PDB file of C-alpha atoms and ligand atoms in Angstrom:
ATOM      1  CA  UNK A 299       0.020   0.074  -0.003  1.00  0.00           C
ATOM      2  CA  UNK A 300       1.244   3.338  -0.840  1.00  0.00           C
ATOM      3  CA  UNK A 301       2.007   5.920   2.019  1.00  0.00           C
ATOM      4  CA  UNK A 302       1.348   9.770   1.474  1.00  0.00           C
ATOM      5  CA  UNK A 303       4.030  11.580   3.574  1.00  0.00           C
ATOM      6  CA  UNK A 304       5.214  15.081   4.208  1.00  0.00           C
ATOM      7  CA  UNK A 305       8.957  16.060   4.879  1.00  0.00           C
ATOM      8  CA  UNK A 306       9.429  19.043   7.556  1.00  0.00           C
ATOM      9  CA  UNK A 307      12.723  20.429   9.128  1.00  0.00           C
ATOM     10  CA  UNK A 308      13.319  22.517  11.994  1.00  0.00           C
ATOM     11  CA  UNK A 309      16.578  23.948  11.887  1.00  0.00           C
ATOM     12  CA  UNK A 310      17.862  20.810  10.339  1.00  0.00           C
ATOM     13  CA  UNK A 311      16.160  18.400  12.584  1.00  0.00           C
ATOM     14  CA  UNK A 312      14.054  16.492   9.834  1.00  0.00           C
ATOM     15  CA  UNK A 313      10.720  14.748  10.227  1.00  0.00           C
ATOM     16  CA  UNK A 314       8.544  12.404   8.063  1.00  0.00           C
ATOM     17  CA  UNK A 315       4.975  13.583   8.681  1.00  0.00           C
ATOM     18  CA  UNK A 316       2.055  11.689   8.358  1.00  0.00           C
ATOM     19  CA  UNK A 317      -1.623  12.659   8.527  1.00  0.00           C
ATOM     20  CA  UNK A 318      -3.026   9.710  10.556  1.00  0.00           C
ATOM     21  CA  UNK A 319      -6.451  11.364  11.374  1.00  0.00           C
ATOM     22  CA  UNK A 320      -8.257   8.428   9.853  1.00  0.00           C
ATOM     23  CA  UNK A 321      -6.108   5.718  11.965  1.00  0.00           C
ATOM     24  CA  UNK A 322      -4.812   3.855   8.589  1.00  0.00           C
ATOM     25  CA  UNK A 323      -1.013   4.039   9.675  1.00  0.00           C
ATOM     26  CA  UNK A 324       0.256   0.536  11.351  1.00  0.00           C
ATOM     27  CA  UNK A 325       1.677   1.994  14.614  1.00  0.00           C
ATOM     28  CA  UNK A 326       3.178  -1.129  15.627  1.00  0.00           C
ATOM     29  CA  UNK A 327       5.389  -1.272  12.476  1.00  0.00           C
ATOM     30  CA  UNK A 328       8.701  -0.571  13.777  1.00  0.00           C
ATOM     31  CA  UNK A 329      10.460  -1.684  10.423  1.00  0.00           C
ATOM     32  CA  UNK A 330       8.003   0.642   8.288  1.00  0.00           C
ATOM     33  CA  UNK A 331       9.035   3.468  10.336  1.00  0.00           C
ATOM     34  CA  UNK A 332      12.708   2.756  10.234  1.00  0.00           C
ATOM     35  CA  UNK A 333      12.343   2.265   6.457  1.00  0.00           C
ATOM     36  CA  UNK A 334      10.607   5.613   5.870  1.00  0.00           C
ATOM     37  CA  UNK A 335      13.404   7.287   8.089  1.00  0.00           C
ATOM     38  CA  UNK A 336      16.239   5.492   6.181  1.00  0.00           C
ATOM     39  CA  UNK A 337      18.444   7.976   4.037  1.00  0.00           C
ATOM     40  CA  UNK A 338      19.232   5.505   1.609  1.00  0.00           C
ATOM     41  CA  UNK A 339      16.268   3.303   0.948  1.00  0.00           C
ATOM     42  CA  UNK A 340      13.461   5.251   2.204  1.00  0.00           C
ATOM     43  CA  UNK A 341      12.647   9.296   2.542  1.00  0.00           C
ATOM     44  CA  UNK A 342      15.171   9.889   5.295  1.00  0.00           C
ATOM     45  CA  UNK A 343      14.613  11.508   8.458  1.00  0.00           C
ATOM     46  CA  UNK A 344      15.529  11.851  12.096  1.00  0.00           C
ATOM     47  CA  UNK A 345      12.187  10.793  13.041  1.00  0.00           C
ATOM     48  CA  UNK A 346       8.432  10.111  12.035  1.00  0.00           C
ATOM     49  CA  UNK A 347       5.581  11.761  13.450  1.00  0.00           C
ATOM     50  CA  UNK A 348       1.918  11.081  13.063  1.00  0.00           C
ATOM     51  CA  UNK A 349      -0.718  13.915  13.543  1.00  0.00           C
ATOM     52  CA  UNK A 350      -3.844  12.379  14.975  1.00  0.00           C
ATOM     53  CA  UNK A 351      -7.367  13.451  16.135  1.00  0.00           C
ATOM     54  CA  UNK A 352      -7.828  14.263  19.938  1.00  0.00           C
ATOM     55  CA  UNK A 353     -11.246  14.377  21.347  1.00  0.00           C
ATOM     56  CA  UNK A 354     -10.675  17.647  23.221  1.00  0.00           C
ATOM     57  CA  UNK A 355      -7.516  19.440  21.820  1.00  0.00           C
ATOM     58  CA  UNK A 356      -6.599  20.475  18.176  1.00  0.00           C
ATOM     59  CA  UNK A 357      -4.458  17.256  17.757  1.00  0.00           C
ATOM     60  CA  UNK A 358      -2.472  14.432  19.224  1.00  0.00           C
ATOM     61  CA  UNK A 359       1.189  14.137  18.331  1.00  0.00           C
ATOM     62  CA  UNK A 360       2.829  10.396  18.069  1.00  0.00           C
ATOM     63  CA  UNK A 361       6.449  10.552  17.738  1.00  0.00           C
ATOM     64  CA  UNK A 362       9.227   7.890  16.556  1.00  0.00           C
ATOM     65  CA  UNK A 363      12.900   7.933  16.374  1.00  0.00           C
ATOM     66  CA  UNK A 364      14.741   7.135  13.151  1.00  0.00           C
ATOM     67  CA  UNK A 365      15.219   3.725  14.640  1.00  0.00           C
ATOM     68  CA  UNK A 366      11.643   2.934  14.203  1.00  0.00           C
ATOM     69  CA  UNK A 367      10.858   3.044  17.961  1.00  0.00           C
ATOM     70  CA  UNK A 368       8.056   5.368  19.627  1.00  0.00           C
ATOM     71  CA  UNK A 369       9.873   7.661  21.968  1.00  0.00           C
ATOM     72  CA  UNK A 370       9.827  10.764  24.424  1.00  0.00           C
ATOM     73  CA  UNK A 371       9.064  14.451  23.330  1.00  0.00           C
ATOM     74  CA  UNK A 372      10.867  16.066  20.378  1.00  0.00           C
ATOM     75  CA  UNK A 373      10.715  19.751  20.725  1.00  0.00           C
ATOM     76  CA  UNK A 374      11.802  20.443  16.997  1.00  0.00           C
ATOM     77  CA  UNK A 375       9.158  17.663  15.774  1.00  0.00           C
ATOM     78  CA  UNK A 376       6.469  19.375  17.855  1.00  0.00           C
ATOM     79  CA  UNK A 377       7.116  22.662  16.094  1.00  0.00           C
ATOM     80  CA  UNK A 378       7.046  21.140  12.627  1.00  0.00           C
ATOM     81  CA  UNK A 379       3.804  19.366  13.524  1.00  0.00           C
ATOM     82  CA  UNK A 380       2.293  22.846  14.285  1.00  0.00           C
ATOM     83  CA  UNK A 381       3.305  23.992  10.814  1.00  0.00           C
ATOM     84  CA  UNK A 382       2.064  20.630   9.437  1.00  0.00           C
ATOM     85  CA  UNK A 383      -1.318  21.000  11.155  1.00  0.00           C
ATOM     86  CA  UNK A 384      -1.606  24.632   9.725  1.00  0.00           C
ATOM     87  CA  UNK A 385      -0.720  23.229   6.269  1.00  0.00           C
ATOM     88  CA  UNK A 386      -3.712  20.555   6.726  1.00  0.00           C
ATOM     89  CA  UNK A 387      -6.020  23.456   7.975  1.00  0.00           C
ATOM     90  CA  UNK A 388      -6.390  21.817  11.168  1.00  0.00           C
ATOM     91  CA  UNK A 389      -5.349  24.980  12.706  1.00  0.00           C
ATOM     92  CA  UNK A 390      -5.172  28.622  11.838  1.00  0.00           C
ATOM     93  CA  UNK A 391      -2.329  30.087  13.963  1.00  0.00           C
ATOM     94  CA  UNK A 392      -2.603  28.805  17.506  1.00  0.00           C
ATOM     95  CA  UNK A 393      -2.691  25.063  18.553  1.00  0.00           C
ATOM     96  CA  UNK A 394      -3.108  23.258  21.710  1.00  0.00           C
ATOM     97  CA  UNK A 395      -2.147  19.482  21.296  1.00  0.00           C
ATOM     98  CA  UNK A 396      -1.249  16.561  23.362  1.00  0.00           C
ATOM     99  CA  UNK A 397       1.991  14.830  23.119  1.00  0.00           C
ATOM    100  CA  UNK A 398       3.570  11.802  25.087  1.00  0.00           C
ATOM    101  CA  UNK A 399       4.673  14.577  27.930  1.00  0.00           C
ATOM    102  CA  UNK A 400       1.401  16.228  28.299  1.00  0.00           C
ATOM    103  CA  UNK A 401      -0.253  19.366  26.631  1.00  0.00           C
ATOM    104  CA  UNK A 402       1.403  22.171  24.464  1.00  0.00           C
ATOM    105  CA  UNK A 403       0.279  25.397  23.542  1.00  0.00           C
ATOM    106  CA  UNK A 404       1.667  26.647  20.311  1.00  0.00           C
ATOM    107  CA  UNK A 405       1.563  29.764  17.765  1.00  0.00           C
ATOM    108  CA  UNK A 406       2.750  30.026  14.568  1.00  0.00           C
ATOM    109  CA  UNK A 407       3.446  33.194  12.444  1.00  0.00           C
ATOM    110  CA  UNK A 408       5.400  33.616   9.218  1.00  0.00           C
ATOM    111  CA  UNK A 409       6.891  30.150   9.785  1.00  0.00           C
ATOM    112  CA  UNK A 410       8.091  30.820  13.317  1.00  0.00           C
ATOM    113  CA  UNK A 411       6.609  28.442  15.715  1.00  0.00           C
ATOM    114  CA  UNK A 412       6.588  29.324  19.547  1.00  0.00           C
ATOM    115  CA  UNK A 413       5.876  25.935  21.512  1.00  0.00           C
ATOM    116  CA  UNK A 414       5.532  25.954  25.242  1.00  0.00           C
ATOM    117  CA  UNK A 415       7.604  22.992  26.615  1.00  0.00           C
ATOM    118  CA  UNK A 416       7.279  21.031  29.987  1.00  0.00           C
ATOM    119  CA  UNK A 417       8.061  22.822  33.198  1.00  0.00           C
ATOM    120  CA  UNK A 418      11.255  21.805  34.820  1.00  0.00           C
ATOM    121  CA  UNK A 419      11.600  21.270  38.517  1.00  0.00           C
ATOM    122  CA  UNK A 420      14.709  18.691  38.893  1.00  0.00           C
ATOM    123  CA  UNK A 421      18.024  19.917  37.563  1.00  0.00           C
ATOM    124  CA  UNK A 422      20.646  17.561  38.694  1.00  0.00           C
ATOM    125  CA  UNK A 423      23.949  19.293  39.014  1.00  0.00           C
ATOM    126  CA  UNK A 424      27.104  16.945  38.631  1.00  0.00           C
ATOM    127  CA  UNK A 425      30.956  17.601  38.687  1.00  0.00           C
ATOM    128  CA  UNK A 426      31.110  17.962  34.709  1.00  0.00           C
ATOM    129  CA  UNK A 427      27.511  17.846  33.504  1.00  0.00           C
ATOM    130  CA  UNK A 428      23.929  18.494  34.302  1.00  0.00           C
ATOM    131  CA  UNK A 429      21.103  15.990  33.675  1.00  0.00           C
ATOM    132  CA  UNK A 430      17.514  16.889  33.448  1.00  0.00           C
ATOM    133  CA  UNK A 431      14.409  16.108  31.603  1.00  0.00           C
ATOM    134  CA  UNK A 432      12.567  18.388  29.169  1.00  0.00           C
ATOM    135  CA  UNK A 433      10.004  16.199  27.901  1.00  0.00           C
ATOM    136  CA  UNK A 434      13.145  13.867  27.064  1.00  0.00           C
ATOM    137  CA  UNK A 435      16.337  13.072  28.802  1.00  0.00           C
ATOM    138  CA  UNK A 436      19.390  15.451  28.478  1.00  0.00           C
ATOM    139  CA  UNK A 437      22.853  14.942  29.596  1.00  0.00           C
ATOM    140  CA  UNK A 438      24.473  18.727  29.271  1.00  0.00           C
ATOM    141  CA  UNK A 439      28.076  18.875  29.271  1.00  0.00           C
ATOM    142  CA  UNK A 440      30.064  22.251  29.015  1.00  0.00           C
ATOM    143  CA  UNK A 441      33.093  22.334  27.002  1.00  0.00           C
ATOM    144  CA  UNK A 442      35.577  25.339  26.117  1.00  0.00           C
ATOM    145  CA  UNK A 443      35.476  24.409  22.384  1.00  0.00           C
ATOM    146  CA  UNK A 444      33.334  21.738  20.420  1.00  0.00           C
ATOM    147  CA  UNK A 445      34.431  22.814  16.842  1.00  0.00           C
ATOM    148  CA  UNK A 446      36.568  19.578  16.389  1.00  0.00           C
ATOM    149  CA  UNK A 447      34.665  17.335  18.715  1.00  0.00           C
ATOM    150  CA  UNK A 448      33.798  13.732  17.451  1.00  0.00           C
ATOM    151  CA  UNK A 449      30.359  14.049  18.594  1.00  0.00           C
ATOM    152  CA  UNK A 450      29.197  10.424  17.545  1.00  0.00           C
ATOM    153  CA  UNK A 451      31.975   8.764  19.551  1.00  0.00           C
ATOM    154  CA  UNK A 452      31.805  10.992  22.588  1.00  0.00           C
ATOM    155  CA  UNK A 453      28.202  11.011  22.508  1.00  0.00           C
ATOM    156  CA  UNK A 454      27.511   7.372  22.185  1.00  0.00           C
ATOM    157  CA  UNK A 455      30.031   6.660  25.265  1.00  0.00           C
ATOM    158  CA  UNK A 456      27.925   8.509  27.477  1.00  0.00           C
ATOM    159  CA  UNK A 457      24.520   7.797  25.988  1.00  0.00           C
ATOM    160  CA  UNK A 458      25.200   3.777  26.395  1.00  0.00           C
ATOM    161  CA  UNK A 459      27.365   4.221  29.750  1.00  0.00           C
ATOM    162  CA  UNK A 460      26.616   4.460  33.168  1.00  0.00           C
ATOM    163  CA  UNK A 461      24.219   5.575  34.895  1.00  0.00           C
ATOM    164  CA  UNK A 462      22.003   5.853  31.627  1.00  0.00           C
ATOM    165  CA  UNK A 463      23.037   2.469  30.198  1.00  0.00           C
ATOM    166  CA  UNK A 464      20.377   0.773  27.576  1.00  0.00           C
ATOM    167  CA  UNK A 465      17.720   3.535  28.153  1.00  0.00           C
ATOM    168  CA  UNK A 466      19.993   5.890  27.296  1.00  0.00           C
ATOM    169  CA  UNK A 467      20.048   9.624  26.998  1.00  0.00           C
ATOM    170  CA  UNK A 468      20.389  12.430  24.497  1.00  0.00           C
ATOM    171  CA  UNK A 469      23.885  14.169  25.130  1.00  0.00           C
ATOM    172  CA  UNK A 470      24.191  17.880  24.354  1.00  0.00           C
ATOM    173  CA  UNK A 471      27.907  19.481  24.202  1.00  0.00           C
ATOM    174  CA  UNK A 472      27.786  23.269  25.016  1.00  0.00           C
ATOM    175  CA  UNK A 473      30.041  26.083  24.405  1.00  0.00           C
ATOM    176  CA  UNK A 474      29.636  29.486  25.754  1.00  0.00           C
ATOM    177  CA  UNK A 475      29.742  32.309  23.063  1.00  0.00           C
ATOM    178  CA  UNK A 476      28.388  35.269  25.331  1.00  0.00           C
ATOM    179  CA  UNK A 477      26.229  35.764  28.318  1.00  0.00           C
ATOM    180  CA  UNK A 478      23.195  35.288  26.305  1.00  0.00           C
ATOM    181  CA  UNK A 479      24.408  32.712  23.507  1.00  0.00           C
ATOM    182  CA  UNK A 480      25.649  29.200  23.475  1.00  0.00           C
ATOM    183  CA  UNK A 481      26.650  27.010  20.937  1.00  0.00           C
ATOM    184  CA  UNK A 482      25.427  23.432  21.069  1.00  0.00           C
ATOM    185  CA  UNK A 483      26.143  20.064  19.322  1.00  0.00           C
ATOM    186  CA  UNK A 484      23.659  17.087  20.198  1.00  0.00           C
ATOM    187  CA  UNK A 485      24.009  13.323  20.020  1.00  0.00           C
ATOM    188  CA  UNK A 486      20.579  12.003  19.733  1.00  0.00           C
ATOM    189  CA  UNK A 487      19.171   8.765  21.286  1.00  0.00           C
ATOM    190  CA  UNK A 488      17.380   6.865  18.654  1.00  0.00           C
ATOM    191  CA  UNK A 489      19.358   8.241  15.917  1.00  0.00           C
ATOM    192  CA  UNK A 490      22.427   7.175  17.369  1.00  0.00           C
ATOM    193  CA  UNK A 491      24.425   9.895  15.997  1.00  0.00           C
ATOM    194  CA  UNK A 492      24.769  13.779  16.077  1.00  0.00           C
ATOM    195  CA  UNK A 493      21.620  15.610  14.581  1.00  0.00           C
ATOM    196  CA  UNK A 494      21.633  19.154  13.183  1.00  0.00           C
ATOM    197  CA  UNK A 495      19.475  20.427  16.132  1.00  0.00           C
ATOM    198  CA  UNK A 496      17.456  19.223  18.932  1.00  0.00           C
ATOM    199  CA  UNK A 497      14.625  21.218  20.565  1.00  0.00           C
ATOM    200  CA  UNK A 498      14.321  19.450  23.998  1.00  0.00           C
ATOM    201  CA  UNK A 499      18.028  19.487  23.793  1.00  0.00           C
ATOM    202  CA  UNK A 500      18.474  23.163  23.667  1.00  0.00           C
ATOM    203  CA  UNK A 501      15.761  23.851  26.006  1.00  0.00           C
ATOM    204  CA  UNK A 502      17.856  21.479  28.625  1.00  0.00           C
ATOM    205  CA  UNK A 503      20.969  23.618  27.631  1.00  0.00           C
ATOM    206  CA  UNK A 504      19.490  26.955  28.436  1.00  0.00           C
ATOM    207  CA  UNK A 505      17.903  25.883  31.526  1.00  0.00           C
ATOM    208  CA  UNK A 506      21.071  24.125  32.600  1.00  0.00           C
ATOM    209  CA  UNK A 507      23.344  27.197  31.785  1.00  0.00           C
ATOM    210  CA  UNK A 508      20.837  29.245  33.962  1.00  0.00           C
ATOM    211  CA  UNK A 509      20.774  26.960  36.808  1.00  0.00           C
ATOM    212  CA  UNK A 510      24.677  26.416  36.845  1.00  0.00           C
ATOM    213  CA  UNK A 511      25.237  30.373  36.918  1.00  0.00           C
ATOM    214  CA  UNK A 512      26.528  30.481  33.217  1.00  0.00           C
ATOM    215  CA  UNK A 513      23.819  32.783  32.309  1.00  0.00           C
ATOM    216  CA  UNK A 514      21.473  35.050  34.445  1.00  0.00           C
ATOM    217  CA  UNK A 515      19.077  35.683  31.698  1.00  0.00           C
ATOM    218  CA  UNK A 516      15.661  34.387  30.930  1.00  0.00           C
ATOM    219  CA  UNK A 517      15.921  34.348  27.144  1.00  0.00           C
ATOM    220  CA  UNK A 518      18.828  32.399  25.871  1.00  0.00           C
ATOM    221  CA  UNK A 519      20.110  32.088  22.204  1.00  0.00           C
ATOM    222  CA  UNK A 520      21.213  28.576  20.994  1.00  0.00           C
ATOM    223  CA  UNK A 521      23.269  28.279  17.769  1.00  0.00           C
ATOM    224  CA  UNK A 522      22.812  24.707  16.510  1.00  0.00           C
ATOM    225  CA  UNK A 523      24.408  22.937  13.301  1.00  0.00           C
ATOM    226  CA  UNK A 524      21.214  23.699  11.570  1.00  0.00           C
ATOM    227  CA  UNK A 525      20.582  27.229  12.512  1.00  0.00           C
ATOM    228  CA  UNK A 526      19.337  29.387  15.478  1.00  0.00           C
ATOM    229  CA  UNK A 527      16.541  28.774  18.064  1.00  0.00           C
ATOM    230  CA  UNK A 528      15.670  30.770  21.128  1.00  0.00           C
ATOM    231  CA  UNK A 529      14.287  29.411  24.779  1.00  0.00           C
ATOM    232  CA  UNK A 530      12.613  31.816  27.236  1.00  0.00           C
ATOM    233  CA  UNK A 531      11.312  30.846  30.433  1.00  0.00           C
ATOM    234  CA  UNK A 532      10.373  32.068  33.955  1.00  0.00           C
ATOM    235  CA  UNK A 533      11.916  30.927  37.006  1.00  0.00           C
ATOM    236  CA  UNK A 534      10.943  31.034  40.655  1.00  0.00           C
ATOM    237  CA  UNK A 535      12.893  29.193  43.456  1.00  0.00           C
ATOM    238  CA  UNK A 536      14.205  26.529  41.054  1.00  0.00           C
ATOM    239  CA  UNK A 537      10.980  26.016  39.265  1.00  0.00           C
ATOM    240  CA  UNK A 538      11.240  26.667  35.650  1.00  0.00           C
ATOM    241  CA  UNK A 539       7.960  27.455  34.103  1.00  0.00           C
ATOM    242  CA  UNK A 540       6.367  29.147  31.161  1.00  0.00           C
ATOM    243  CA  UNK A 541       9.304  27.514  29.083  1.00  0.00           C
ATOM    244  CA  UNK A 542       9.060  28.446  25.515  1.00  0.00           C
ATOM    245  CA  UNK A 543      11.009  27.103  22.465  1.00  0.00           C
ATOM    246  CA  UNK A 544      11.071  29.515  19.353  1.00  0.00           C
ATOM    247  CA  UNK A 545      12.265  28.809  15.968  1.00  0.00           C
ATOM    248  CA  UNK A 546      11.500  28.157  12.338  1.00  0.00           C
ATOM    249  CA  UNK A 547       9.672  24.926  11.171  1.00  0.00           C
ATOM    250  CA  UNK A 548       9.885  24.560   7.136  1.00  0.00           C
ATOM    251  CA  UNK A 549       7.980  22.373   4.659  1.00  0.00           C
ATOM    252  CA  UNK A 550      10.373  20.727   2.280  1.00  0.00           C
ATOM    253  CA  UNK A 551       8.397  18.277   0.134  1.00  0.00           C
ATOM    254  CA  UNK A 552       5.682  15.651  -0.090  1.00  0.00           C
ATOM    255  CA  UNK A 553       5.295  12.437  -1.791  1.00  0.00           C
ATOM    256  CA  UNK A 554       4.144   8.870  -1.938  1.00  0.00           C
ATOM    257  CA  UNK A 555       6.431   5.865  -1.213  1.00  0.00           C
TER     258      UNK A 555
HETATM  259  N1  LIG B  27      14.878  15.543  18.045  1.00  0.00           N
HETATM  260  C1  LIG B  27      14.092  15.997  19.309  1.00  0.00           C
HETATM  261  C2  LIG B  27      14.278  14.915  20.412  1.00  0.00           C
HETATM  262  C3  LIG B  27      13.865  13.523  19.953  1.00  0.00           C
HETATM  263  C4  LIG B  27      13.781  12.449  20.929  1.00  0.00           C
HETATM  264  C5  LIG B  27      15.056  12.031  21.500  1.00  0.00           C
HETATM  265  N2  LIG B  27      15.712  11.176  20.311  1.00  0.00           N
HETATM  266  C6  LIG B  27      14.977  10.904  22.423  1.00  0.00           C
HETATM  267  O1  LIG B  27      14.725   9.606  22.082  1.00  0.00           O
HETATM  268  O2  LIG B  27      14.945  11.182  23.431  1.00  0.00           O
HETATM  269  C7  LIG B  27      13.865  17.202  19.817  1.00  0.00           C
HETATM  270  O3  LIG B  27      13.949  18.203  18.839  1.00  0.00           O
HETATM  271  O4  LIG B  27      13.704  17.542  20.773  1.00  0.00           O
END
């Protein structure tokens, strides 16, 4: 059977989007999801996202990593899904949708999506890294220079090592550019490689940089390999709330496979 798909990218984190409002997609077919995400044999993407009907809200997001397994929240994917929902006529320029980590509010204007992310109460500070969950788990490691880093090899060592082991984590390497701007390179679990951007990752970096005193700003700019993102938040007694991930979400092409 032919599958209609739409391809989107958000700062280079790319996704196969499928309109599953009629529930025709086989959600347990891991091989089919991995095939569609395969860059040589399929469409090619870091992940696949289903847009589904929701009884109360505008839509529901179901996210799979490129390895074919359903996973936790994808920030860039959520931003791209808002743009996809607008293309389908499901929303105009505001959305409320449900994802695996709960409800998300979003707006879209001229291709720029503001996506509200999970509140964060727990920021684990260790000697050389910070660990926190922004909808997906993130190890944030501060470095003086990341230009020449072998992200795949360093990232996979941390992702599969203790204490994360098989369940794993995403791994972000961060370099300070100024008090308001950080450069980030991310190794993504489920892609098992560096991606050009990670939305929950830069959200984790912004909060980690604030929690460790690397910035005292509540609007943080993040330079990733695929472009620029911004994270804004409010913080009271270590409780990060009203957290917003902001950046472009772009339609690339559509087809049948
Ligand atoms: N690219 C994503 C993160 C996707 C989930 C991640 N790979 C995981 O399994 O934890 C983003 O933009 O947040």
